[in-house]
């Protein structure tokens, strides 16, 4: 025990930012992990301790052991919704995912709400949210090469509470089946990269980093139907609406925001610049292309501007 604790503190003193613990539940000793945490935090109170636990993990997230776990339940929900019936099930079953059910709009929201109910906000805000790892077939492979599924899931990941994690190579369209095929070397020849996907990933990261409400804001579910889910993130007067269209047709709809945004509020699409208005408790005429998502911002920057002006 002392040897292992000494290893933990040695590397924290060396300067690492935290520990990702491989299958820590297999050390069935809460006292060991409490001491591990204490010794690490005594050296660096900001050190991040994340455990590889694939399921609900309240036992380890009481504030005395780990800060977070790898949020595989959210990963499974994303595969069930954004990939759905197109999922390569035999590959998914080859790892810890086991069975993944296809989810419709309302089932996806219900599942995410269920996962959010497990933990207090302080835990949710630091959960390690991932779409793939060294233990799972790559997302693109599970989606049978459908890049749109990864793009939708990534935009959700970057606008959802927690700490987003990108598995190397997913950002340039790397494929691979179950271990060890998911651990192939990164192709440093940029001629092998999906440059369009790489640019999209950069845009999604910049979106999150540039708008604090998308990282730390309150989350409110606003709509689920017609192949679309919509939710809001709100922080200190800043409001963003995220609309994700998982269907294979473009959708124009009104998103109900009664009690969330006032009538007359104008919102700008952060990427296209289009402006829409809140009328009679709905975001009027929000347009989402097929298999795509938009993020709308409501603030003083769009005051006095309307769609088409």
PDB file of C-alpha atoms in Angstrom:
ATOM      1  CA  UNK A   1       0.000   0.000   0.000  1.00  0.00           C
ATOM      2  CA  UNK A   2       2.764   2.433   0.906  1.00  0.00           C
ATOM      3  CA  UNK A   3       4.559   1.615  -2.335  1.00  0.00           C
ATOM      4  CA  UNK A   4       1.462   2.464  -4.400  1.00  0.00           C
ATOM      5  CA  UNK A   5       0.774   5.674  -2.477  1.00  0.00           C
ATOM      6  CA  UNK A   6       4.396   6.687  -2.939  1.00  0.00           C
ATOM      7  CA  UNK A   7       4.035   6.185  -6.691  1.00  0.00           C
ATOM      8  CA  UNK A   8       0.939   8.407  -6.657  1.00  0.00           C
ATOM      9  CA  UNK A   9       2.657  11.251  -4.804  1.00  0.00           C
ATOM     10  CA  UNK A  10       5.944  10.935  -6.714  1.00  0.00           C
ATOM     11  CA  UNK A  11       4.296  11.816 -10.026  1.00  0.00           C
ATOM     12  CA  UNK A  12       2.118  14.556  -8.562  1.00  0.00           C
ATOM     13  CA  UNK A  13       5.279  16.156  -7.157  1.00  0.00           C
ATOM     14  CA  UNK A  14       6.862  15.673 -10.582  1.00  0.00           C
ATOM     15  CA  UNK A  15       4.095  17.841 -12.021  1.00  0.00           C
ATOM     16  CA  UNK A  16       1.364  15.684 -13.580  1.00  0.00           C
ATOM     17  CA  UNK A  17      -2.172  17.135 -13.422  1.00  0.00           C
ATOM     18  CA  UNK A  18      -3.903  14.070 -12.031  1.00  0.00           C
ATOM     19  CA  UNK A  19      -4.541  10.355 -12.251  1.00  0.00           C
ATOM     20  CA  UNK A  20      -6.724   8.239 -14.523  1.00  0.00           C
ATOM     21  CA  UNK A  21      -7.155   4.997 -12.592  1.00  0.00           C
ATOM     22  CA  UNK A  22      -7.562   1.762 -14.539  1.00  0.00           C
ATOM     23  CA  UNK A  23     -10.444  -0.418 -13.237  1.00  0.00           C
ATOM     24  CA  UNK A  24     -10.083   0.937  -9.668  1.00  0.00           C
ATOM     25  CA  UNK A  25     -13.229  -0.896  -8.544  1.00  0.00           C
ATOM     26  CA  UNK A  26     -11.128  -4.073  -8.649  1.00  0.00           C
ATOM     27  CA  UNK A  27      -9.290  -2.741  -5.600  1.00  0.00           C
ATOM     28  CA  UNK A  28     -12.318  -3.233  -3.377  1.00  0.00           C
ATOM     29  CA  UNK A  29     -10.992  -1.107  -0.543  1.00  0.00           C
ATOM     30  CA  UNK A  30     -12.518   2.330   0.000  1.00  0.00           C
ATOM     31  CA  UNK A  31      -9.984   3.095   2.717  1.00  0.00           C
ATOM     32  CA  UNK A  32      -7.131   2.654   0.237  1.00  0.00           C
ATOM     33  CA  UNK A  33      -8.675   5.100  -2.216  1.00  0.00           C
ATOM     34  CA  UNK A  34      -9.489   7.625   0.521  1.00  0.00           C
ATOM     35  CA  UNK A  35      -5.844   7.628   1.539  1.00  0.00           C
ATOM     36  CA  UNK A  36      -4.795   7.825  -2.125  1.00  0.00           C
ATOM     37  CA  UNK A  37      -6.939  10.924  -2.573  1.00  0.00           C
ATOM     38  CA  UNK A  38      -5.752  12.564   0.630  1.00  0.00           C
ATOM     39  CA  UNK A  39      -2.087  12.167  -0.222  1.00  0.00           C
ATOM     40  CA  UNK A  40      -2.555  13.407  -3.798  1.00  0.00           C
ATOM     41  CA  UNK A  41      -4.676  16.413  -2.795  1.00  0.00           C
ATOM     42  CA  UNK A  42      -2.267  17.359   0.018  1.00  0.00           C
ATOM     43  CA  UNK A  43       0.318  18.017  -2.692  1.00  0.00           C
ATOM     44  CA  UNK A  44      -1.977  19.485  -5.354  1.00  0.00           C
ATOM     45  CA  UNK A  45      -5.559  20.264  -4.298  1.00  0.00           C
ATOM     46  CA  UNK A  46      -6.430  20.827  -7.980  1.00  0.00           C
ATOM     47  CA  UNK A  47      -5.240  17.393  -9.127  1.00  0.00           C
ATOM     48  CA  UNK A  48      -7.933  15.523 -11.102  1.00  0.00           C
ATOM     49  CA  UNK A  49      -8.647  11.929 -10.053  1.00  0.00           C
ATOM     50  CA  UNK A  50     -10.824  10.012 -12.520  1.00  0.00           C
ATOM     51  CA  UNK A  51     -11.689   6.335 -12.286  1.00  0.00           C
ATOM     52  CA  UNK A  52     -12.456   3.901 -15.086  1.00  0.00           C
ATOM     53  CA  UNK A  53     -15.842   2.696 -13.876  1.00  0.00           C
ATOM     54  CA  UNK A  54     -18.342   1.852 -16.594  1.00  0.00           C
ATOM     55  CA  UNK A  55     -21.561   2.176 -14.642  1.00  0.00           C
ATOM     56  CA  UNK A  56     -23.248   4.276 -11.947  1.00  0.00           C
ATOM     57  CA  UNK A  57     -20.484   5.065  -9.464  1.00  0.00           C
ATOM     58  CA  UNK A  58     -21.914   6.911  -6.458  1.00  0.00           C
ATOM     59  CA  UNK A  59     -19.872   4.756  -4.086  1.00  0.00           C
ATOM     60  CA  UNK A  60     -16.648   6.316  -5.374  1.00  0.00           C
ATOM     61  CA  UNK A  61     -18.007   9.849  -5.887  1.00  0.00           C
ATOM     62  CA  UNK A  62     -18.845  10.950  -2.370  1.00  0.00           C
ATOM     63  CA  UNK A  63     -16.046  13.521  -2.290  1.00  0.00           C
ATOM     64  CA  UNK A  64     -13.599  11.268  -0.464  1.00  0.00           C
ATOM     65  CA  UNK A  65     -12.263   9.087  -3.315  1.00  0.00           C
ATOM     66  CA  UNK A  66     -12.485  10.151  -6.985  1.00  0.00           C
ATOM     67  CA  UNK A  67     -13.435  13.473  -8.569  1.00  0.00           C
ATOM     68  CA  UNK A  68     -15.108  11.813 -11.563  1.00  0.00           C
ATOM     69  CA  UNK A  69     -15.401   8.631 -13.584  1.00  0.00           C
ATOM     70  CA  UNK A  70     -15.246   7.897 -17.300  1.00  0.00           C
ATOM     71  CA  UNK A  71     -18.830   8.614 -18.313  1.00  0.00           C
ATOM     72  CA  UNK A  72     -19.542   5.548 -20.446  1.00  0.00           C
ATOM     73  CA  UNK A  73     -23.325   5.664 -19.794  1.00  0.00           C
ATOM     74  CA  UNK A  74     -23.436   8.961 -21.731  1.00  0.00           C
ATOM     75  CA  UNK A  75     -21.274   7.397 -24.454  1.00  0.00           C
ATOM     76  CA  UNK A  76     -23.801   4.569 -24.801  1.00  0.00           C
ATOM     77  CA  UNK A  77     -26.692   7.033 -24.946  1.00  0.00           C
ATOM     78  CA  UNK A  78     -24.940   8.938 -27.736  1.00  0.00           C
ATOM     79  CA  UNK A  79     -24.395   5.730 -29.700  1.00  0.00           C
ATOM     80  CA  UNK A  80     -28.016   4.732 -29.150  1.00  0.00           C
ATOM     81  CA  UNK A  81     -29.352   8.068 -30.378  1.00  0.00           C
ATOM     82  CA  UNK A  82     -26.946   9.538 -32.926  1.00  0.00           C
ATOM     83  CA  UNK A  83     -26.051   6.165 -34.475  1.00  0.00           C
ATOM     84  CA  UNK A  84     -29.236   4.290 -33.564  1.00  0.00           C
ATOM     85  CA  UNK A  85     -30.275   1.410 -35.788  1.00  0.00           C
ATOM     86  CA  UNK A  86     -27.145   1.874 -37.912  1.00  0.00           C
ATOM     87  CA  UNK A  87     -24.965   0.685 -35.016  1.00  0.00           C
ATOM     88  CA  UNK A  88     -22.494  -2.119 -35.781  1.00  0.00           C
ATOM     89  CA  UNK A  89     -23.828  -4.227 -32.946  1.00  0.00           C
ATOM     90  CA  UNK A  90     -21.385  -7.115 -33.089  1.00  0.00           C
ATOM     91  CA  UNK A  91     -18.498  -4.679 -32.581  1.00  0.00           C
ATOM     92  CA  UNK A  92     -20.324  -2.851 -29.770  1.00  0.00           C
ATOM     93  CA  UNK A  93     -20.952  -6.163 -28.020  1.00  0.00           C
ATOM     94  CA  UNK A  94     -17.255  -7.026 -28.177  1.00  0.00           C
ATOM     95  CA  UNK A  95     -16.369  -4.642 -25.346  1.00  0.00           C
ATOM     96  CA  UNK A  96     -17.847  -3.310 -22.143  1.00  0.00           C
ATOM     97  CA  UNK A  97     -20.740  -1.605 -23.913  1.00  0.00           C
ATOM     98  CA  UNK A  98     -22.619  -4.895 -24.115  1.00  0.00           C
ATOM     99  CA  UNK A  99     -26.145  -4.180 -25.378  1.00  0.00           C
ATOM    100  CA  UNK A 100     -26.917  -0.700 -26.742  1.00  0.00           C
ATOM    101  CA  UNK A 101     -30.549   0.090 -27.517  1.00  0.00           C
ATOM    102  CA  UNK A 102     -31.530   2.446 -30.338  1.00  0.00           C
ATOM    103  CA  UNK A 103     -33.062   5.573 -28.787  1.00  0.00           C
ATOM    104  CA  UNK A 104     -35.584   8.027 -30.204  1.00  0.00           C
ATOM    105  CA  UNK A 105     -35.650  11.704 -29.225  1.00  0.00           C
ATOM    106  CA  UNK A 106     -37.624  11.324 -26.019  1.00  0.00           C
ATOM    107  CA  UNK A 107     -35.839   8.144 -24.951  1.00  0.00           C
ATOM    108  CA  UNK A 108     -32.468   9.881 -25.374  1.00  0.00           C
ATOM    109  CA  UNK A 109     -33.526  12.818 -23.207  1.00  0.00           C
ATOM    110  CA  UNK A 110     -34.984  10.433 -20.617  1.00  0.00           C
ATOM    111  CA  UNK A 111     -31.732   8.461 -20.460  1.00  0.00           C
ATOM    112  CA  UNK A 112     -29.561  11.573 -20.116  1.00  0.00           C
ATOM    113  CA  UNK A 113     -31.839  12.883 -17.358  1.00  0.00           C
ATOM    114  CA  UNK A 114     -31.538   9.530 -15.588  1.00  0.00           C
ATOM    115  CA  UNK A 115     -27.741   9.707 -15.712  1.00  0.00           C
ATOM    116  CA  UNK A 116     -27.764  13.312 -14.496  1.00  0.00           C
ATOM    117  CA  UNK A 117     -29.931  12.292 -11.534  1.00  0.00           C
ATOM    118  CA  UNK A 118     -27.189  10.019 -10.189  1.00  0.00           C
ATOM    119  CA  UNK A 119     -24.863  12.774  -9.008  1.00  0.00           C
ATOM    120  CA  UNK A 120     -24.833  16.299  -7.575  1.00  0.00           C
ATOM    121  CA  UNK A 121     -23.990  19.179  -9.893  1.00  0.00           C
ATOM    122  CA  UNK A 122     -20.409  19.355  -8.579  1.00  0.00           C
ATOM    123  CA  UNK A 123     -19.794  15.811  -9.891  1.00  0.00           C
ATOM    124  CA  UNK A 124     -21.651  16.235 -13.186  1.00  0.00           C
ATOM    125  CA  UNK A 125     -19.580  19.296 -14.044  1.00  0.00           C
ATOM    126  CA  UNK A 126     -16.315  17.318 -13.943  1.00  0.00           C
ATOM    127  CA  UNK A 127     -17.378  13.916 -15.305  1.00  0.00           C
ATOM    128  CA  UNK A 128     -15.057  12.707 -18.069  1.00  0.00           C
ATOM    129  CA  UNK A 129     -17.339  12.637 -21.117  1.00  0.00           C
ATOM    130  CA  UNK A 130     -15.939  10.537 -23.944  1.00  0.00           C
ATOM    131  CA  UNK A 131     -17.110   9.120 -27.270  1.00  0.00           C
ATOM    132  CA  UNK A 132     -14.444   6.446 -27.512  1.00  0.00           C
ATOM    133  CA  UNK A 133     -11.396   5.028 -25.763  1.00  0.00           C
ATOM    134  CA  UNK A 134      -8.596   2.487 -26.026  1.00  0.00           C
ATOM    135  CA  UNK A 135     -11.035  -0.185 -24.789  1.00  0.00           C
ATOM    136  CA  UNK A 136     -13.837   0.370 -27.328  1.00  0.00           C
ATOM    137  CA  UNK A 137     -14.285   0.167 -31.093  1.00  0.00           C
ATOM    138  CA  UNK A 138     -13.938   3.590 -32.628  1.00  0.00           C
ATOM    139  CA  UNK A 139     -17.062   5.709 -32.946  1.00  0.00           C
ATOM    140  CA  UNK A 140     -16.868   5.938 -36.743  1.00  0.00           C
ATOM    141  CA  UNK A 141     -16.531   2.169 -37.026  1.00  0.00           C
ATOM    142  CA  UNK A 142     -19.545   1.601 -34.766  1.00  0.00           C
ATOM    143  CA  UNK A 143     -21.473   4.088 -36.944  1.00  0.00           C
ATOM    144  CA  UNK A 144     -20.541   2.148 -40.110  1.00  0.00           C
ATOM    145  CA  UNK A 145     -18.542   5.121 -41.399  1.00  0.00           C
ATOM    146  CA  UNK A 146     -21.309   7.691 -40.864  1.00  0.00           C
ATOM    147  CA  UNK A 147     -19.422  10.889 -40.013  1.00  0.00           C
ATOM    148  CA  UNK A 148     -22.652  12.745 -39.322  1.00  0.00           C
ATOM    149  CA  UNK A 149     -23.220  10.588 -36.227  1.00  0.00           C
ATOM    150  CA  UNK A 150     -19.852  11.580 -34.802  1.00  0.00           C
ATOM    151  CA  UNK A 151     -20.421  15.247 -35.637  1.00  0.00           C
ATOM    152  CA  UNK A 152     -23.756  15.266 -33.828  1.00  0.00           C
ATOM    153  CA  UNK A 153     -22.346  13.442 -30.820  1.00  0.00           C
ATOM    154  CA  UNK A 154     -19.341  15.765 -30.707  1.00  0.00           C
ATOM    155  CA  UNK A 155     -21.507  18.900 -30.743  1.00  0.00           C
ATOM    156  CA  UNK A 156     -23.548  17.396 -27.921  1.00  0.00           C
ATOM    157  CA  UNK A 157     -20.360  16.523 -26.021  1.00  0.00           C
ATOM    158  CA  UNK A 158     -19.009  20.068 -26.394  1.00  0.00           C
ATOM    159  CA  UNK A 159     -22.244  21.710 -25.208  1.00  0.00           C
ATOM    160  CA  UNK A 160     -23.012  19.303 -22.347  1.00  0.00           C
ATOM    161  CA  UNK A 161     -21.856  19.584 -18.706  1.00  0.00           C
ATOM    162  CA  UNK A 162     -18.604  17.856 -17.870  1.00  0.00           C
ATOM    163  CA  UNK A 163     -15.033  17.479 -19.114  1.00  0.00           C
ATOM    164  CA  UNK A 164     -15.022  16.434 -22.793  1.00  0.00           C
ATOM    165  CA  UNK A 165     -12.361  13.971 -23.904  1.00  0.00           C
ATOM    166  CA  UNK A 166     -11.414  13.239 -27.535  1.00  0.00           C
ATOM    167  CA  UNK A 167      -9.782   9.887 -28.210  1.00  0.00           C
ATOM    168  CA  UNK A 168      -6.772  10.416 -30.456  1.00  0.00           C
ATOM    169  CA  UNK A 169      -7.573   9.941 -34.134  1.00  0.00           C
ATOM    170  CA  UNK A 170     -11.336  10.326 -33.858  1.00  0.00           C
ATOM    171  CA  UNK A 171     -10.866  13.971 -34.856  1.00  0.00           C
ATOM    172  CA  UNK A 172      -9.455  12.978 -38.253  1.00  0.00           C
ATOM    173  CA  UNK A 173     -11.811  10.070 -38.969  1.00  0.00           C
ATOM    174  CA  UNK A 174      -9.663   7.155 -37.828  1.00  0.00           C
ATOM    175  CA  UNK A 175     -11.466   3.803 -37.731  1.00  0.00           C
ATOM    176  CA  UNK A 176     -10.816   0.580 -35.821  1.00  0.00           C
ATOM    177  CA  UNK A 177     -12.659  -2.374 -34.342  1.00  0.00           C
ATOM    178  CA  UNK A 178     -12.369  -3.771 -30.830  1.00  0.00           C
ATOM    179  CA  UNK A 179      -9.049  -3.937 -29.008  1.00  0.00           C
ATOM    180  CA  UNK A 180      -6.364  -3.956 -30.363  1.00  0.00           C
ATOM    181  CA  UNK A 181      -7.697  -2.498 -33.652  1.00  0.00           C
ATOM    182  CA  UNK A 182      -8.863   0.633 -31.816  1.00  0.00           C
ATOM    183  CA  UNK A 183      -5.279   1.315 -30.687  1.00  0.00           C
ATOM    184  CA  UNK A 184      -3.577   1.627 -34.078  1.00  0.00           C
ATOM    185  CA  UNK A 185      -0.849   4.231 -34.478  1.00  0.00           C
ATOM    186  CA  UNK A 186      -1.889   7.771 -35.299  1.00  0.00           C
ATOM    187  CA  UNK A 187      -1.363   8.557 -39.029  1.00  0.00           C
ATOM    188  CA  UNK A 188       0.950  11.578 -38.995  1.00  0.00           C
ATOM    189  CA  UNK A 189       0.728  11.893 -42.793  1.00  0.00           C
ATOM    190  CA  UNK A 190      -1.927  14.623 -43.062  1.00  0.00           C
ATOM    191  CA  UNK A 191      -2.836  13.319 -46.495  1.00  0.00           C
ATOM    192  CA  UNK A 192      -4.649  10.512 -44.665  1.00  0.00           C
ATOM    193  CA  UNK A 193      -6.720  12.887 -42.541  1.00  0.00           C
ATOM    194  CA  UNK A 194     -10.331  13.880 -43.032  1.00  0.00           C
ATOM    195  CA  UNK A 195      -9.507  17.595 -43.069  1.00  0.00           C
ATOM    196  CA  UNK A 196     -13.142  18.698 -43.142  1.00  0.00           C
ATOM    197  CA  UNK A 197     -13.908  16.652 -40.023  1.00  0.00           C
ATOM    198  CA  UNK A 198     -10.758  17.938 -38.311  1.00  0.00           C
ATOM    199  CA  UNK A 199     -11.849  21.524 -38.982  1.00  0.00           C
ATOM    200  CA  UNK A 200     -15.318  20.783 -37.589  1.00  0.00           C
ATOM    201  CA  UNK A 201     -13.859  19.334 -34.397  1.00  0.00           C
ATOM    202  CA  UNK A 202     -11.737  22.470 -33.967  1.00  0.00           C
ATOM    203  CA  UNK A 203     -14.820  24.654 -34.420  1.00  0.00           C
ATOM    204  CA  UNK A 204     -16.756  22.712 -31.784  1.00  0.00           C
ATOM    205  CA  UNK A 205     -13.869  22.979 -29.317  1.00  0.00           C
ATOM    206  CA  UNK A 206     -13.560  26.719 -29.973  1.00  0.00           C
ATOM    207  CA  UNK A 207     -17.317  27.070 -29.458  1.00  0.00           C
ATOM    208  CA  UNK A 208     -17.062  25.513 -26.014  1.00  0.00           C
ATOM    209  CA  UNK A 209     -13.930  27.372 -24.985  1.00  0.00           C
ATOM    210  CA  UNK A 210     -15.278  30.718 -26.201  1.00  0.00           C
ATOM    211  CA  UNK A 211     -18.633  30.575 -24.395  1.00  0.00           C
ATOM    212  CA  UNK A 212     -18.485  29.926 -20.662  1.00  0.00           C
ATOM    213  CA  UNK A 213     -22.201  29.129 -20.399  1.00  0.00           C
ATOM    214  CA  UNK A 214     -21.627  26.069 -22.601  1.00  0.00           C
ATOM    215  CA  UNK A 215     -19.138  24.824 -19.998  1.00  0.00           C
ATOM    216  CA  UNK A 216     -20.645  25.925 -16.708  1.00  0.00           C
ATOM    217  CA  UNK A 217     -24.217  27.036 -17.369  1.00  0.00           C
ATOM    218  CA  UNK A 218     -27.415  25.465 -16.057  1.00  0.00           C
ATOM    219  CA  UNK A 219     -28.900  22.843 -18.391  1.00  0.00           C
ATOM    220  CA  UNK A 220     -32.600  22.883 -19.353  1.00  0.00           C
ATOM    221  CA  UNK A 221     -34.296  20.432 -21.730  1.00  0.00           C
ATOM    222  CA  UNK A 222     -36.727  22.287 -23.990  1.00  0.00           C
ATOM    223  CA  UNK A 223     -37.918  19.965 -26.766  1.00  0.00           C
ATOM    224  CA  UNK A 224     -37.748  16.378 -28.030  1.00  0.00           C
ATOM    225  CA  UNK A 225     -39.557  15.294 -31.188  1.00  0.00           C
ATOM    226  CA  UNK A 226     -39.489  15.254 -35.017  1.00  0.00           C
ATOM    227  CA  UNK A 227     -35.959  13.849 -34.871  1.00  0.00           C
ATOM    228  CA  UNK A 228     -34.770  16.862 -32.849  1.00  0.00           C
ATOM    229  CA  UNK A 229     -33.666  17.470 -29.275  1.00  0.00           C
ATOM    230  CA  UNK A 230     -33.206  21.009 -27.957  1.00  0.00           C
ATOM    231  CA  UNK A 231     -31.737  22.215 -24.703  1.00  0.00           C
ATOM    232  CA  UNK A 232     -30.538  25.455 -23.196  1.00  0.00           C
ATOM    233  CA  UNK A 233     -27.438  26.467 -21.261  1.00  0.00           C
ATOM    234  CA  UNK A 234     -27.736  29.587 -19.107  1.00  0.00           C
ATOM    235  CA  UNK A 235     -25.147  31.441 -17.045  1.00  0.00           C
ATOM    236  CA  UNK A 236     -25.311  34.973 -15.632  1.00  0.00           C
ATOM    237  CA  UNK A 237     -27.605  36.346 -18.310  1.00  0.00           C
ATOM    238  CA  UNK A 238     -25.960  34.475 -21.171  1.00  0.00           C
ATOM    239  CA  UNK A 239     -28.284  31.991 -22.860  1.00  0.00           C
ATOM    240  CA  UNK A 240     -27.541  29.454 -25.594  1.00  0.00           C
ATOM    241  CA  UNK A 241     -29.924  27.022 -27.254  1.00  0.00           C
ATOM    242  CA  UNK A 242     -28.544  23.829 -28.793  1.00  0.00           C
ATOM    243  CA  UNK A 243     -30.682  22.095 -31.436  1.00  0.00           C
ATOM    244  CA  UNK A 244     -29.619  18.673 -32.718  1.00  0.00           C
ATOM    245  CA  UNK A 245     -31.376  17.095 -35.706  1.00  0.00           C
ATOM    246  CA  UNK A 246     -30.722  13.352 -35.826  1.00  0.00           C
ATOM    247  CA  UNK A 247     -33.160  12.788 -38.701  1.00  0.00           C
ATOM    248  CA  UNK A 248     -32.205  12.538 -42.357  1.00  0.00           C
ATOM    249  CA  UNK A 249     -34.271  15.528 -43.422  1.00  0.00           C
ATOM    250  CA  UNK A 250     -33.952  19.258 -42.685  1.00  0.00           C
ATOM    251  CA  UNK A 251     -36.342  20.460 -39.995  1.00  0.00           C
ATOM    252  CA  UNK A 252     -37.819  23.896 -39.364  1.00  0.00           C
ATOM    253  CA  UNK A 253     -39.776  24.151 -36.142  1.00  0.00           C
ATOM    254  CA  UNK A 254     -40.763  26.257 -33.197  1.00  0.00           C
ATOM    255  CA  UNK A 255     -38.913  25.456 -29.986  1.00  0.00           C
ATOM    256  CA  UNK A 256     -41.015  26.110 -26.847  1.00  0.00           C
ATOM    257  CA  UNK A 257     -39.213  28.460 -24.451  1.00  0.00           C
ATOM    258  CA  UNK A 258     -42.033  29.778 -22.247  1.00  0.00           C
ATOM    259  CA  UNK A 259     -40.523  30.638 -18.888  1.00  0.00           C
ATOM    260  CA  UNK A 260     -37.031  30.343 -20.330  1.00  0.00           C
ATOM    261  CA  UNK A 261     -36.809  33.232 -22.812  1.00  0.00           C
ATOM    262  CA  UNK A 262     -39.039  36.277 -23.112  1.00  0.00           C
ATOM    263  CA  UNK A 263     -41.084  37.063 -26.204  1.00  0.00           C
ATOM    264  CA  UNK A 264     -39.144  39.340 -28.529  1.00  0.00           C
ATOM    265  CA  UNK A 265     -35.786  37.800 -27.626  1.00  0.00           C
ATOM    266  CA  UNK A 266     -33.538  37.550 -30.671  1.00  0.00           C
ATOM    267  CA  UNK A 267     -31.116  34.671 -31.119  1.00  0.00           C
ATOM    268  CA  UNK A 268     -28.225  34.362 -33.549  1.00  0.00           C
ATOM    269  CA  UNK A 269     -26.863  31.155 -35.024  1.00  0.00           C
ATOM    270  CA  UNK A 270     -23.213  31.259 -33.925  1.00  0.00           C
ATOM    271  CA  UNK A 271     -22.019  29.691 -37.172  1.00  0.00           C
ATOM    272  CA  UNK A 272     -24.356  30.900 -39.918  1.00  0.00           C
ATOM    273  CA  UNK A 273     -25.249  34.283 -38.393  1.00  0.00           C
ATOM    274  CA  UNK A 274     -28.972  33.773 -39.074  1.00  0.00           C
ATOM    275  CA  UNK A 275     -31.247  35.460 -36.519  1.00  0.00           C
ATOM    276  CA  UNK A 276     -34.562  34.136 -35.201  1.00  0.00           C
ATOM    277  CA  UNK A 277     -37.100  35.591 -32.787  1.00  0.00           C
ATOM    278  CA  UNK A 278     -39.118  34.355 -29.802  1.00  0.00           C
ATOM    279  CA  UNK A 279     -42.828  34.759 -30.580  1.00  0.00           C
ATOM    280  CA  UNK A 280     -45.690  33.524 -28.393  1.00  0.00           C
ATOM    281  CA  UNK A 281     -43.345  31.457 -26.247  1.00  0.00           C
ATOM    282  CA  UNK A 282     -41.525  29.773 -29.133  1.00  0.00           C
ATOM    283  CA  UNK A 283     -38.307  30.270 -31.042  1.00  0.00           C
ATOM    284  CA  UNK A 284     -39.933  30.951 -34.389  1.00  0.00           C
ATOM    285  CA  UNK A 285     -38.731  29.133 -37.508  1.00  0.00           C
ATOM    286  CA  UNK A 286     -35.550  27.544 -36.181  1.00  0.00           C
ATOM    287  CA  UNK A 287     -33.956  25.678 -39.112  1.00  0.00           C
ATOM    288  CA  UNK A 288     -31.700  22.670 -38.564  1.00  0.00           C
ATOM    289  CA  UNK A 289     -30.182  20.869 -41.569  1.00  0.00           C
ATOM    290  CA  UNK A 290     -30.445  17.087 -41.752  1.00  0.00           C
ATOM    291  CA  UNK A 291     -28.052  15.176 -39.472  1.00  0.00           C
ATOM    292  CA  UNK A 292     -26.703  18.421 -38.098  1.00  0.00           C
ATOM    293  CA  UNK A 293     -26.923  20.827 -35.195  1.00  0.00           C
ATOM    294  CA  UNK A 294     -27.027  24.545 -34.521  1.00  0.00           C
ATOM    295  CA  UNK A 295     -26.210  26.685 -31.498  1.00  0.00           C
ATOM    296  CA  UNK A 296     -28.217  29.878 -30.990  1.00  0.00           C
ATOM    297  CA  UNK A 297     -27.033  32.723 -28.787  1.00  0.00           C
ATOM    298  CA  UNK A 298     -29.366  35.181 -27.064  1.00  0.00           C
ATOM    299  CA  UNK A 299     -27.636  38.375 -25.940  1.00  0.00           C
ATOM    300  CA  UNK A 300     -27.282  42.102 -26.607  1.00  0.00           C
ATOM    301  CA  UNK A 301     -25.138  41.409 -29.676  1.00  0.00           C
ATOM    302  CA  UNK A 302     -28.222  40.520 -31.707  1.00  0.00           C
ATOM    303  CA  UNK A 303     -30.511  43.258 -30.389  1.00  0.00           C
ATOM    304  CA  UNK A 304     -32.251  45.042 -33.229  1.00  0.00           C
ATOM    305  CA  UNK A 305     -31.283  42.451 -35.848  1.00  0.00           C
ATOM    306  CA  UNK A 306     -33.698  40.063 -37.517  1.00  0.00           C
ATOM    307  CA  UNK A 307     -33.357  37.161 -39.890  1.00  0.00           C
ATOM    308  CA  UNK A 308     -32.470  38.390 -43.361  1.00  0.00           C
ATOM    309  CA  UNK A 309     -31.508  41.934 -42.373  1.00  0.00           C
TER     310      UNK A 309
END
